[in-house]
Amino acid sequence: GAVVSQHPSWVICKSGTSVKIECRSLDFQATTMFWYRQFPKQSLMLMATSNEGSKATYEQGVEKDKFLINHASLTLSTLTVTSAHPEDSSFYICSARDLEGNHYEQYFGPGTRLTVT
Amino acid sequence: GQNIDQPTEMTATEGAIVQINCTYQTSGFNGLFWYQQHAGEAPTFLSYNVLDGLEEKGRFSSFLSRSKGYSYLLLKELQMKDSASYLCAVRGISNSGYALNFGKGTSLLVTP
């Protein structure tokens, strides 16, 4: 099946610094990738939809200047958490839709656990 | 917007059958999904329903009634490894790029 990778799998950073998380589709092309955030014992919350070659679409309440998304190619999207604060500590998961696959299926990456100290 | 409700926790015995319900309210509907998620891992796809009825896939089945805004996931012959969180997700017509809106998940504990 289709594989989506994320890097890093976990990261610890200091408050005020920026962290970049990469999401890659390894064996398929993805015009659209999604970024989710999951706090402990809660469900996934969609943060933004990332479209290759265009600006991301952010969900209500998500600061686009704080969570920078770049979808530069059909296999790579990046999420940069700028000026991170402890409340940004969370599990960040990306998913991708196969350009040529079933129209409904999304493939999730393994997630990145961010801890801001 | 979308409102998706599912029970918070359920417990069942190994070898038994368990049904996890999900109700939703949405301004538009373009499919309902069930995912399994083990702690600290990404969700894995279980099933997809867009038309009314039952979809069966091995030990897992999923049912949808669009008129009632209702779905359930049925797990048969439960195994210990089925202990996980089960997420109901709805894709709305208004969503861009087929994004999913998830319920809070049902934590299933399978006991010996």
Short mmCIF file of C-alpha atoms in Angstrom, two decimals:
data_model
loop_
_atom_site.label_atom_id
_atom_site.label_comp_id
_atom_site.label_asym_id
_atom_site.label_seq_id
_atom_site.Cartn_x
_atom_site.Cartn_y
_atom_site.Cartn_z
CA GLY A 1 0.00 0.00 0.00
CA ALA A 2 0.88 3.67 -0.16
CA VAL A 3 3.37 4.88 2.40
CA VAL A 4 3.63 8.29 4.01
CA SER A 5 6.64 9.18 6.12
CA GLN A 6 7.18 11.97 8.60
CA HIS A 7 10.40 13.40 9.91
CA PRO A 8 11.30 13.74 12.66
CA SER A 9 9.28 11.19 14.61
CA TRP A 10 9.79 13.20 17.75
CA VAL A 11 11.40 16.50 18.63
CA ILE A 12 12.05 18.53 21.75
CA CYS A 13 12.63 22.23 21.37
CA LYS A 14 12.89 25.28 23.54
CA SER A 15 10.16 27.86 23.79
CA GLY A 16 10.56 30.56 21.14
CA THR A 17 12.35 28.42 18.58
CA SER A 18 10.95 27.07 15.31
CA VAL A 19 10.52 23.46 14.30
CA LYS A 20 10.03 22.05 10.81
CA ILE A 21 8.18 18.78 10.23
CA GLU A 22 8.34 17.01 6.89
CA CYS A 23 5.66 14.83 5.35
CA ARG A 24 6.55 12.71 2.32
CA SER A 25 4.57 10.37 0.13
CA LEU A 26 7.09 7.67 -0.70
CA ASP A 27 5.54 5.73 -3.55
CA PHE A 28 2.79 7.92 -4.89
CA GLN A 29 2.09 11.50 -5.84
CA ALA A 30 -0.12 13.63 -3.64
CA THR A 31 -1.52 16.92 -4.83
CA THR A 32 -3.21 17.32 -1.49
CA MET A 33 -1.86 16.70 1.98
CA PHE A 34 -3.54 17.37 5.29
CA TRP A 35 -2.08 18.37 8.62
CA TYR A 36 -3.74 17.29 11.84
CA ARG A 37 -2.97 17.86 15.49
CA GLN A 38 -3.88 15.51 18.29
CA PHE A 39 -3.71 16.34 21.99
CA PRO A 40 -3.57 13.52 24.55
CA LYS A 41 -6.74 11.44 24.69
CA GLN A 42 -8.39 13.63 22.10
CA SER A 43 -9.16 13.10 18.46
CA LEU A 44 -7.43 14.46 15.42
CA MET A 45 -8.15 18.07 14.63
CA LEU A 46 -7.62 19.25 11.08
CA MET A 47 -5.26 22.22 10.99
CA ALA A 48 -4.88 22.87 7.29
CA THR A 49 -5.11 21.49 3.80
CA SER A 50 -1.93 21.72 1.79
CA ASN A 51 -2.13 21.92 -1.98
CA GLU A 52 0.89 21.50 -4.22
CA GLY A 53 1.94 24.75 -5.78
CA SER A 54 -0.57 26.93 -3.96
CA LYS A 55 -1.27 28.40 -0.55
CA ALA A 56 -2.56 26.18 2.20
CA THR A 57 -6.12 26.44 3.44
CA TYR A 58 -6.26 26.82 7.19
CA GLU A 59 -9.10 25.78 9.48
CA GLN A 60 -10.78 28.34 11.64
CA GLY A 61 -8.73 29.18 14.71
CA VAL A 62 -5.40 28.02 13.26
CA GLU A 63 -2.88 30.83 12.90
CA LYS A 64 -1.36 30.70 9.43
CA ASP A 65 1.57 32.88 10.47
CA LYS A 66 2.43 30.52 13.28
CA PHE A 67 1.98 27.26 11.39
CA LEU A 68 3.70 27.73 8.05
CA ILE A 69 2.90 25.15 5.42
CA ASN A 70 4.82 24.63 2.21
CA HIS A 71 3.85 22.04 -0.40
CA ALA A 72 6.66 22.46 -2.89
CA SER A 73 6.35 19.17 -4.73
CA LEU A 74 3.92 16.33 -5.30
CA THR A 75 5.66 14.25 -2.65
CA LEU A 76 6.61 16.72 0.06
CA SER A 77 4.78 19.05 2.41
CA THR A 78 6.36 20.78 5.39
CA LEU A 79 4.84 22.26 8.52
CA THR A 80 6.91 24.79 10.43
CA VAL A 81 5.84 25.70 13.94
CA THR A 82 7.24 29.17 14.49
CA SER A 83 8.02 30.65 17.88
CA ALA A 84 6.88 27.48 19.58
CA HIS A 85 5.29 27.59 23.02
CA PRO A 86 4.58 24.79 25.49
CA GLU A 87 0.91 24.79 24.47
CA ASP A 88 2.03 23.78 20.96
CA SER A 89 3.25 20.47 22.37
CA SER A 90 1.19 17.87 20.58
CA PHE A 91 1.17 14.95 18.15
CA TYR A 92 1.23 16.26 14.59
CA ILE A 93 0.05 13.90 11.86
CA CYS A 94 -0.06 14.39 8.13
CA SER A 95 -2.06 12.49 5.58
CA ALA A 96 -1.96 12.38 1.81
CA ARG A 97 -4.38 11.50 -0.92
CA ASP A 98 -3.10 9.43 -3.83
CA LEU A 99 -3.51 11.34 -7.07
CA GLU A 100 -4.32 8.17 -8.97
CA GLY A 101 -5.76 5.99 -6.24
CA ASN A 102 -9.21 5.55 -4.75
CA HIS A 103 -10.81 8.93 -4.44
CA TYR A 104 -11.69 8.36 -0.85
CA GLU A 105 -8.60 6.89 0.70
CA GLN A 106 -6.11 8.91 2.70
CA TYR A 107 -2.83 7.57 3.96
CA PHE A 108 -1.53 8.77 7.29
CA GLY A 109 2.04 9.34 8.30
CA PRO A 110 3.36 7.90 11.57
CA GLY A 111 3.15 11.27 13.31
CA THR A 112 5.59 13.64 14.95
CA ARG A 113 5.52 14.20 18.67
CA LEU A 114 6.54 17.75 19.50
CA THR A 115 7.47 18.76 23.03
CA VAL A 116 8.19 22.42 23.72
CA THR A 117 10.02 23.12 26.96
CA GLY B 1 -20.12 22.51 10.71
CA GLN B 2 -20.08 18.90 11.76
CA ASN B 3 -20.87 17.23 15.06
CA ILE B 4 -19.69 13.66 15.46
CA ASP B 5 -20.52 11.62 18.56
CA GLN B 6 -19.26 8.24 19.65
CA PRO B 7 -18.90 6.56 23.05
CA THR B 8 -15.73 7.40 24.93
CA GLU B 9 -14.90 3.92 26.16
CA MET B 10 -16.01 0.34 25.69
CA THR B 11 -14.87 -2.96 27.11
CA ALA B 12 -15.40 -6.38 25.57
CA THR B 13 -14.16 -9.93 26.01
CA GLU B 14 -11.77 -11.74 23.72
CA GLY B 15 -13.71 -13.75 21.13
CA ALA B 16 -16.85 -11.68 21.50
CA ILE B 17 -18.53 -9.19 19.17
CA VAL B 18 -18.62 -5.46 19.81
CA GLN B 19 -20.48 -2.66 18.07
CA ILE B 20 -19.21 0.91 18.19
CA ASN B 21 -21.80 3.50 17.26
CA CYS B 22 -21.28 6.89 15.67
CA THR B 23 -23.84 9.61 15.05
CA TYR B 24 -23.17 12.69 13.04
CA GLN B 25 -24.73 15.93 11.98
CA THR B 26 -23.32 17.59 8.94
CA SER B 27 -24.20 20.32 6.50
CA GLY B 28 -23.11 18.07 3.68
CA PHE B 29 -22.08 14.43 3.46
CA ASN B 30 -19.47 12.84 1.26
CA GLY B 31 -18.54 9.64 3.05
CA LEU B 32 -17.96 8.17 6.49
CA PHE B 33 -14.75 6.50 7.56
CA TRP B 34 -13.59 4.32 10.40
CA TYR B 35 -9.98 4.29 11.52
CA GLN B 36 -8.11 2.31 14.14
CA GLN B 37 -5.44 4.06 16.17
CA HIS B 38 -3.08 2.51 18.67
CA ALA B 39 -1.59 4.80 21.27
CA GLY B 40 1.17 6.98 19.88
CA GLU B 41 0.65 5.78 16.33
CA ALA B 42 -1.05 7.14 13.25
CA PRO B 43 -4.58 6.01 12.35
CA THR B 44 -5.00 3.11 9.98
CA PHE B 45 -7.90 2.89 7.56
CA LEU B 46 -10.59 0.33 8.34
CA SER B 47 -13.64 1.14 6.24
CA TYR B 48 -15.48 3.63 4.08
CA ASN B 49 -19.22 4.02 3.56
CA VAL B 50 -20.88 6.49 1.25
CA LEU B 51 -24.11 4.61 0.49
CA ASP B 52 -26.56 3.12 2.98
CA GLY B 53 -25.93 -0.43 4.03
CA LEU B 54 -23.34 -2.78 5.37
CA GLU B 55 -19.76 -3.11 4.18
CA GLU B 56 -18.00 -6.25 5.33
CA LYS B 57 -14.26 -6.77 5.39
CA GLY B 58 -13.09 -9.81 7.28
CA ARG B 59 -13.73 -9.44 11.00
CA PHE B 60 -14.74 -5.82 10.56
CA SER B 61 -18.03 -4.51 9.19
CA SER B 62 -19.35 -1.00 8.94
CA PHE B 63 -22.92 0.15 8.52
CA LEU B 64 -24.32 3.48 7.38
CA SER B 65 -27.75 5.09 7.46
CA ARG B 66 -27.57 8.53 5.90
CA SER B 67 -31.15 9.42 6.76
CA LYS B 68 -30.46 8.77 10.43
CA GLY B 69 -26.96 10.21 10.46
CA TYR B 70 -25.79 6.95 11.98
CA SER B 71 -23.02 4.45 11.51
CA TYR B 72 -21.58 1.57 13.43
CA LEU B 73 -18.42 -0.46 13.32
CA LEU B 74 -18.81 -4.14 14.14
CA LEU B 75 -15.83 -6.14 15.29
CA LYS B 76 -16.19 -9.91 15.42
CA GLU B 77 -14.04 -12.56 17.07
CA LEU B 78 -12.28 -9.96 19.13
CA GLN B 79 -8.58 -10.34 19.69
CA MET B 80 -6.38 -8.72 22.31
CA LYS B 81 -4.66 -6.71 19.59
CA ASP B 82 -7.98 -5.04 18.78
CA SER B 83 -7.56 -2.95 21.93
CA ALA B 84 -7.20 0.51 20.42
CA SER B 85 -9.04 3.72 19.77
CA TYR B 86 -11.58 3.65 16.96
CA LEU B 87 -12.20 6.91 15.17
CA CYS B 88 -15.31 7.79 13.21
CA ALA B 89 -14.68 10.48 10.59
CA VAL B 90 -16.96 12.27 8.19
CA ARG B 91 -16.07 14.00 4.98
CA GLY B 92 -18.35 16.90 4.23
CA ILE B 93 -19.15 18.36 0.88
CA SER B 94 -17.91 21.74 2.05
CA ASN B 95 -14.49 20.41 2.99
CA SER B 96 -11.69 21.31 0.69
CA GLY B 97 -9.60 18.54 -0.78
CA TYR B 98 -11.44 15.68 0.93
CA ALA B 99 -10.32 16.54 4.46
CA LEU B 100 -11.87 14.52 7.27
CA ASN B 101 -13.55 15.62 10.47
CA PHE B 102 -12.97 13.15 13.26
CA GLY B 103 -15.02 12.22 16.28
CA LYS B 104 -13.26 12.01 19.63
CA GLY B 105 -12.72 8.29 19.28
CA THR B 106 -13.86 5.24 21.22
CA SER B 107 -11.25 3.54 23.34
CA LEU B 108 -11.87 -0.20 23.19
CA LEU B 109 -10.37 -2.51 25.77
CA VAL B 110 -10.41 -6.22 25.01
CA THR B 111 -10.07 -8.38 28.11
CA PRO B 112 -9.12 -12.07 28.33
#
